[in-house]
Coordinates of C-alpha atoms in Angstrom, one line a residue:
X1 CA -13.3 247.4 -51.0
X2 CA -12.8 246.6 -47.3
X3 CA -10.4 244.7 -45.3
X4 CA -10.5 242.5 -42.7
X5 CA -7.3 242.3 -40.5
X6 CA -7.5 242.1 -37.0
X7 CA -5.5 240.4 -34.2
X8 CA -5.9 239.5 -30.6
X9 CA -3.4 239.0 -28.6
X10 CA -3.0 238.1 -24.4
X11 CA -5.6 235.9 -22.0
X12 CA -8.0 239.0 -21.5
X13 CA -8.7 239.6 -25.5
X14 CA -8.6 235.4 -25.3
X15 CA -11.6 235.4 -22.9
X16 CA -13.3 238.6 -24.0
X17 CA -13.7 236.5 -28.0
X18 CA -14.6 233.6 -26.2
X19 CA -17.4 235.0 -24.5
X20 CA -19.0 236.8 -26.8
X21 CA -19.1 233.5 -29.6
X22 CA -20.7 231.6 -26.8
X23 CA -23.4 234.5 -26.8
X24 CA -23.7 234.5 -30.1
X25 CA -23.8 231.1 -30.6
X26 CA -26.9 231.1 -28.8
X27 CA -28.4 234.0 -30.2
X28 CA -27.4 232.9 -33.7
X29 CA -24.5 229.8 -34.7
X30 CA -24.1 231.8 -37.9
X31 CA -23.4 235.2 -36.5
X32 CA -20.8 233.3 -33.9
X33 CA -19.1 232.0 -37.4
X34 CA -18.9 234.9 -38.8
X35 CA -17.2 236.5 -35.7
X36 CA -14.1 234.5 -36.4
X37 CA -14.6 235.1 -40.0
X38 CA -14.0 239.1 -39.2
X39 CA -10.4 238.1 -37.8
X40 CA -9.5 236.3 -40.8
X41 CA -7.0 238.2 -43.2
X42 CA -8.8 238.5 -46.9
X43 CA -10.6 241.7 -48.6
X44 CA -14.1 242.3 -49.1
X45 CA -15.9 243.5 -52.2
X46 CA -19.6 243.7 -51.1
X47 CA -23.2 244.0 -53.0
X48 CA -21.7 244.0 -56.3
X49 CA -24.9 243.9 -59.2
X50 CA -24.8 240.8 -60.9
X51 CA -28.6 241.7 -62.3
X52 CA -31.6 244.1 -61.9
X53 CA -33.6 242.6 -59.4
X54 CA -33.5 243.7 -56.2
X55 CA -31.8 240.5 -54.7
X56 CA -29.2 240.5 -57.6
X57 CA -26.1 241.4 -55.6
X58 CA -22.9 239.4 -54.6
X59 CA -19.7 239.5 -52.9
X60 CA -16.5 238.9 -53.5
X61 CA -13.7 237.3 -50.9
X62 CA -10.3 238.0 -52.5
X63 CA -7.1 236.4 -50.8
X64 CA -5.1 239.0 -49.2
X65 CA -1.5 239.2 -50.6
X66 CA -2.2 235.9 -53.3
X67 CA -0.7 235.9 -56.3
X68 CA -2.8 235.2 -59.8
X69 CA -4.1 233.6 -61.4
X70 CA -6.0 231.8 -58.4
X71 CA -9.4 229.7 -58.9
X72 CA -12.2 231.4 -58.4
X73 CA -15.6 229.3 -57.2
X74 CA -19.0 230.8 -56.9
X75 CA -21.0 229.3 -53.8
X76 CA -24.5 229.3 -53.4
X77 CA -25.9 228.9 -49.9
X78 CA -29.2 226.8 -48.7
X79 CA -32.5 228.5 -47.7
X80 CA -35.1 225.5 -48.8
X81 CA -35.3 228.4 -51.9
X82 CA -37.0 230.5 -49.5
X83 CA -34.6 232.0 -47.2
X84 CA -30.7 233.3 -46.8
X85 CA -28.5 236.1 -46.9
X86 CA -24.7 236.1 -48.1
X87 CA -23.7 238.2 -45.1
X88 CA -24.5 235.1 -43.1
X89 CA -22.0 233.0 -45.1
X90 CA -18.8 235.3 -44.8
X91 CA -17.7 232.7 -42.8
X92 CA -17.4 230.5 -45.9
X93 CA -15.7 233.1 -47.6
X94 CA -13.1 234.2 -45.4
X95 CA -12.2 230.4 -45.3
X96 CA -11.7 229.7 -49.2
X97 CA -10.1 232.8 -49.3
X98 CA -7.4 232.0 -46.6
X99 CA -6.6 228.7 -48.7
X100 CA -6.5 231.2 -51.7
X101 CA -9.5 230.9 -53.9
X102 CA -11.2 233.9 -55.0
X103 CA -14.9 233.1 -53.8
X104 CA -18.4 235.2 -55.2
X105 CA -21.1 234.7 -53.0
X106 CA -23.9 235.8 -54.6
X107 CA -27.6 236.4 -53.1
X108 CA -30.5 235.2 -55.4
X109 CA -34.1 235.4 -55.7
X110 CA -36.1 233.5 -52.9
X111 CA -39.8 231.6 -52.7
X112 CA -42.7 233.2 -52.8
X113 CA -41.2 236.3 -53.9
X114 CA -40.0 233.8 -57.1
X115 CA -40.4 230.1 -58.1
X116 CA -38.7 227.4 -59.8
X117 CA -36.7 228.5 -62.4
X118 CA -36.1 232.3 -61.4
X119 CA -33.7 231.5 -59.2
X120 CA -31.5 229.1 -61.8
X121 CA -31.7 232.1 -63.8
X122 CA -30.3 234.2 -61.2
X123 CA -28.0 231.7 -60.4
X124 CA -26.3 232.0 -64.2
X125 CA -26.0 235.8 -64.6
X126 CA -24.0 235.4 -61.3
X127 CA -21.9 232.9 -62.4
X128 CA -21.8 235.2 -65.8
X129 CA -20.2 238.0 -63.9
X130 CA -18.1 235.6 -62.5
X131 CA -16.3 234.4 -65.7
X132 CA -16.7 238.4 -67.2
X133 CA -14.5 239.9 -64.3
X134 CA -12.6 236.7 -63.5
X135 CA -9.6 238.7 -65.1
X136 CA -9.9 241.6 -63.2
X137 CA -10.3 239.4 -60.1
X138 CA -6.6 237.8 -60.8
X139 CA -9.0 234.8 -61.2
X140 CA -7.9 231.8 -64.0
X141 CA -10.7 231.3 -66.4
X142 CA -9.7 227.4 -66.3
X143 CA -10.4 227.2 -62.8
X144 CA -14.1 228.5 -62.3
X145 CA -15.8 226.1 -59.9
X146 CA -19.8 225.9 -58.5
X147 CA -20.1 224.8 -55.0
X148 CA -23.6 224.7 -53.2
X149 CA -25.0 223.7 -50.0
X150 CA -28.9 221.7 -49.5
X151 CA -30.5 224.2 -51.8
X152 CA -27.7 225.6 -52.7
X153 CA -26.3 222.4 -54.0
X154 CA -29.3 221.8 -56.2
X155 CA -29.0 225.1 -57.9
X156 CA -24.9 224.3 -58.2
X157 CA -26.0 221.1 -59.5
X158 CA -28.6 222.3 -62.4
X159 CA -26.5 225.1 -63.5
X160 CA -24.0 222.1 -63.7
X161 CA -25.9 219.7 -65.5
X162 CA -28.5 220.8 -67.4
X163 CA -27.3 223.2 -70.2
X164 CA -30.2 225.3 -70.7
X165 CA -29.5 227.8 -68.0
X166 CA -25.7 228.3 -68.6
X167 CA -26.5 228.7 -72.4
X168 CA -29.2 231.1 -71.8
X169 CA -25.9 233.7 -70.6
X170 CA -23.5 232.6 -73.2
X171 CA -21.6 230.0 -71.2
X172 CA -21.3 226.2 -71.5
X173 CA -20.9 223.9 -68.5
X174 CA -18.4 221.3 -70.1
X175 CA -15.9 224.3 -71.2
X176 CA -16.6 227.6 -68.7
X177 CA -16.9 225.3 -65.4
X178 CA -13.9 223.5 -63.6
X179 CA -16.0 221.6 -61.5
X180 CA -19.1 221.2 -59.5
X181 CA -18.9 220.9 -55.3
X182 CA -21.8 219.7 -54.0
X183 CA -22.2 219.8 -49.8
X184 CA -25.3 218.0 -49.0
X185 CA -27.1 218.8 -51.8
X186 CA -30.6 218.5 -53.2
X187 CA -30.6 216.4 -56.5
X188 CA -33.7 213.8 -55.9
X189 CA -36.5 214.6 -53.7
X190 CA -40.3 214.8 -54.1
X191 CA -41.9 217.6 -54.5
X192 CA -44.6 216.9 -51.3
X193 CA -44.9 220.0 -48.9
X194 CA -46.5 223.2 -50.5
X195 CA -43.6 224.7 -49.8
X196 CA -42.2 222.7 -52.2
X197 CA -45.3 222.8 -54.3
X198 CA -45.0 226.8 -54.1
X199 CA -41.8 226.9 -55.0
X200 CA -41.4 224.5 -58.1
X201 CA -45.3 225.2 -59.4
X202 CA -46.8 222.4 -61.6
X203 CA -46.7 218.6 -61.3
X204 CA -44.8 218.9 -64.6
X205 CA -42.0 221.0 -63.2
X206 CA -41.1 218.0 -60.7
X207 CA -39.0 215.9 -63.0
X208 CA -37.5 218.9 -64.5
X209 CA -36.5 220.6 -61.2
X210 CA -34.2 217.1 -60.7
X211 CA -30.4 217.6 -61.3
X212 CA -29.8 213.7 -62.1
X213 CA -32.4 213.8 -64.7
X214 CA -30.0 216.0 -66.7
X215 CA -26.4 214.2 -65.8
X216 CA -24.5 213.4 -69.1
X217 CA -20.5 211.8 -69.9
X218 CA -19.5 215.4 -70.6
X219 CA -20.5 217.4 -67.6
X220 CA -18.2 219.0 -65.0
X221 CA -16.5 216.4 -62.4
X222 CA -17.9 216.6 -59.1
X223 CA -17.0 216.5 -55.5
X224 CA -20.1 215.1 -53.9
X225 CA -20.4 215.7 -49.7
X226 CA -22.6 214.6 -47.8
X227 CA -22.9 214.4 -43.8
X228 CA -24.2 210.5 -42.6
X229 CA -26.4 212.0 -40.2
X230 CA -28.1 214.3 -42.1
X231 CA -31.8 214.1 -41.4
X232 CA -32.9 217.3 -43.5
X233 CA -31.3 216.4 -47.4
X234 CA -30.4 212.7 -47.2
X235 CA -26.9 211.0 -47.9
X236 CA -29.6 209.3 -50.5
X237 CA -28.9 212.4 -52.5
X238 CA -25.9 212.1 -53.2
X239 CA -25.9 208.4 -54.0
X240 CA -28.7 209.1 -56.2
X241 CA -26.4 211.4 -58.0
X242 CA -23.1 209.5 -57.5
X243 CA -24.5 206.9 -59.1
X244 CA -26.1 209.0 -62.4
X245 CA -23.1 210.8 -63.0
X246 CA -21.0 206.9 -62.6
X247 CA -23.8 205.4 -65.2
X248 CA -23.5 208.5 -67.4
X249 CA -19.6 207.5 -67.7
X250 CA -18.8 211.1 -65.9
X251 CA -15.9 212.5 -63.2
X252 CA -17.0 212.6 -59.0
X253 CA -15.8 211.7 -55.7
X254 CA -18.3 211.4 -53.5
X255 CA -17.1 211.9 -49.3
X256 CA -19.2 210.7 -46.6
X257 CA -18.7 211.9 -43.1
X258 CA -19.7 209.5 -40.4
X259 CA -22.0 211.4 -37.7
X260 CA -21.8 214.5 -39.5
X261 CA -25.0 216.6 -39.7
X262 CA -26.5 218.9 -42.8
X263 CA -25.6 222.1 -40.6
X264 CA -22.3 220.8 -39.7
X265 CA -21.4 220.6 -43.1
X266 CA -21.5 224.2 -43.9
X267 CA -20.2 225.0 -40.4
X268 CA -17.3 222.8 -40.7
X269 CA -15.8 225.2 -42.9
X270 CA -15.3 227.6 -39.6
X271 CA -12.0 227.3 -37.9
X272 CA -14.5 226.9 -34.5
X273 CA -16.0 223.8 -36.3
X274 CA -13.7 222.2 -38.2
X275 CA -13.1 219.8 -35.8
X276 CA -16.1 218.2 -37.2
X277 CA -15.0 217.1 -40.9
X278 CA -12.2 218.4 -43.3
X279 CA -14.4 219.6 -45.6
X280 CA -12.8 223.0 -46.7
X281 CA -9.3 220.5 -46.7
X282 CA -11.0 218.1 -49.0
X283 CA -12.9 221.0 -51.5
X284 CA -9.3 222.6 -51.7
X285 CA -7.9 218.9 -53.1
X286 CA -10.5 218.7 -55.1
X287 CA -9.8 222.5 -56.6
X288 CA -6.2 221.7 -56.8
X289 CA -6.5 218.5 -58.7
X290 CA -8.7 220.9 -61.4
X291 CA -10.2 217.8 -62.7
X292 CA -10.4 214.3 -61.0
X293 CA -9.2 211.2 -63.2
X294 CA -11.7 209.7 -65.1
X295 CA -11.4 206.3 -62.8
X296 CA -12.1 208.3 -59.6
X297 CA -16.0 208.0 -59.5
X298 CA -15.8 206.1 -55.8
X299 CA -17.0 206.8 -52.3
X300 CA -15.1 207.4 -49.5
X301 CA -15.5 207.2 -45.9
X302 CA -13.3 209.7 -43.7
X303 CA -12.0 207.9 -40.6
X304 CA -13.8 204.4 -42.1
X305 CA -14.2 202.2 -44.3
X306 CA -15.5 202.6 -48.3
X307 CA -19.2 202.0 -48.3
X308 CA -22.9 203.3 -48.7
X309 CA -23.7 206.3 -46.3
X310 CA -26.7 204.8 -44.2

């Protein structure tokens, strides 16, 4: 276990940080994140086996000081299924932590090491170890949530939705999952790159590798985010989805952020950037609420009007 807890205090420990996130920003936005993350109060349990494979690792971001039970929500990071680290999201972590959530970030197999489903697969057991130490985390097994990002969103979204890979590790998405966060997620795209192709194999894997296809009344509710000026996974995403989970008679709220981009969103949920949308405000009433009310499948537009994201 390891704890982060460090101050600085006076102008010259002010100017010293300052410089070296604008170096790092340039080197690498995520390492600048994860600079501030290191300052943030919250203790670390690191490359925890979730599995056998060599990519089967996690780790945990416990609130310092926090009383249980707390919610818990395992996030899965974006990569196009072919890149990533955890270490790079500590960031997210050490945020979710400092509102009080427990949060497992686990690493996962990655393209062309592994295709489409191998890392859904992954994706359960992690959950799995999630809900089997949830106890020992001070963790309340009523409040287990998935949140993903891009790629990470898609995984969130099928582990969500389509009961196969839950089931396969003993769990059920209606009763062992609070909720499903989405952050500019992947639910309906064609398959048309090869590294696409590569990763999700056969024609006849392209239906199955879409969330929507799978959305029913009794799935998880869902907080659906998604940044208007996202040019790598489309706002059309999360309509797509928005609007399958609506017709299915499920739970989301769905949050559009004018001018926000797909990196933003993730980056947002550093103190340096979250100037740029409340998004770690917005998950956290969204974890709080446990479940929305059934009525409260609408879009909303922070700082304008309800409406289609364009």
């Amino acid at each position: 276990m390891r704890r982060f807890l460090r101050y600085a205090t006076g102008s010259r420990a002010l100017v010293a940080t300052l410089v070296i996130l604008a170096g790092a920003a340039v080197a690498d936005p995520g390492a600048a994140l994860n600079l501030v993350a290191r300052v943030q109060s919250y203790r670390l349990l690191d490359d925890i086996p979730y599995g056998d494979g060599p990519r089967e690792k996690l780790d945990v971001y416990l609130p310092d000081h926090a009383e249980a039970p707390r919610p818990l929500i395992v996030f899965f990071y974006g990569g196009r299924w072919s890149s990533g680290e955890k270490a790079n999201y500590r960031f997210v972590g050490a945020a979710l932590a400092a509102r009080g959530v427990i949060a497992v970030i686990p690493d996962y197999s990655l393209y062309p090491q592994a295709r489409f489903p191998v890392f859904l697969e992954d994706a359960a057991r992690a959950l799995r170890w999630a809900h089997d130490n949830a106890k020992r985390l001070g963790a309340d097994h009523s409040r287990i949530f998935l949140m993903g990002h891009s790629a990470g969103g898609h995984i969130a979204a099928m582990l969500a939705f389509d009961q196969r890979w839950l089931s396969a590790v003993g769990l059920s998405p209606s009763s062992d999952l609070a909720g499903l966060i989405g952050l500019a997620g992947a639910y309906d795209f064609a398959i048309d790159s090869d590294v696409l192709r590569g990763v999700f194999g056969a024609p006849a894997n392209a239906a199955a590798s879409q969330p929507l296809r799978y959305v029913t009344r009794d799935a998880p509710p869902a907080l659906l985010i998604a940044g208007e000026a996202d040019t790598t996974v489309k706002p059309r995403n999360t309509r797509a989805l928005a609007a399958a989970i609506d017709a299915a008679g499920g739970e989301a709220r769905v949050i559009y952020y004018p001018g926000v981009t797909h990196r933003e969103i993730i980056g947002a949920f550093s103190p340096l950037l979250h100037f740029l949308a409340p998004v770690a405000d917005d998950v956290m009433a969204f974890v709080d609420a446990k479940r929305a009310r059934a009525d409260d499948t609408k879009e909303r537009r922070v700082g304008g009007r309800d409406g289609d994201a364009k």
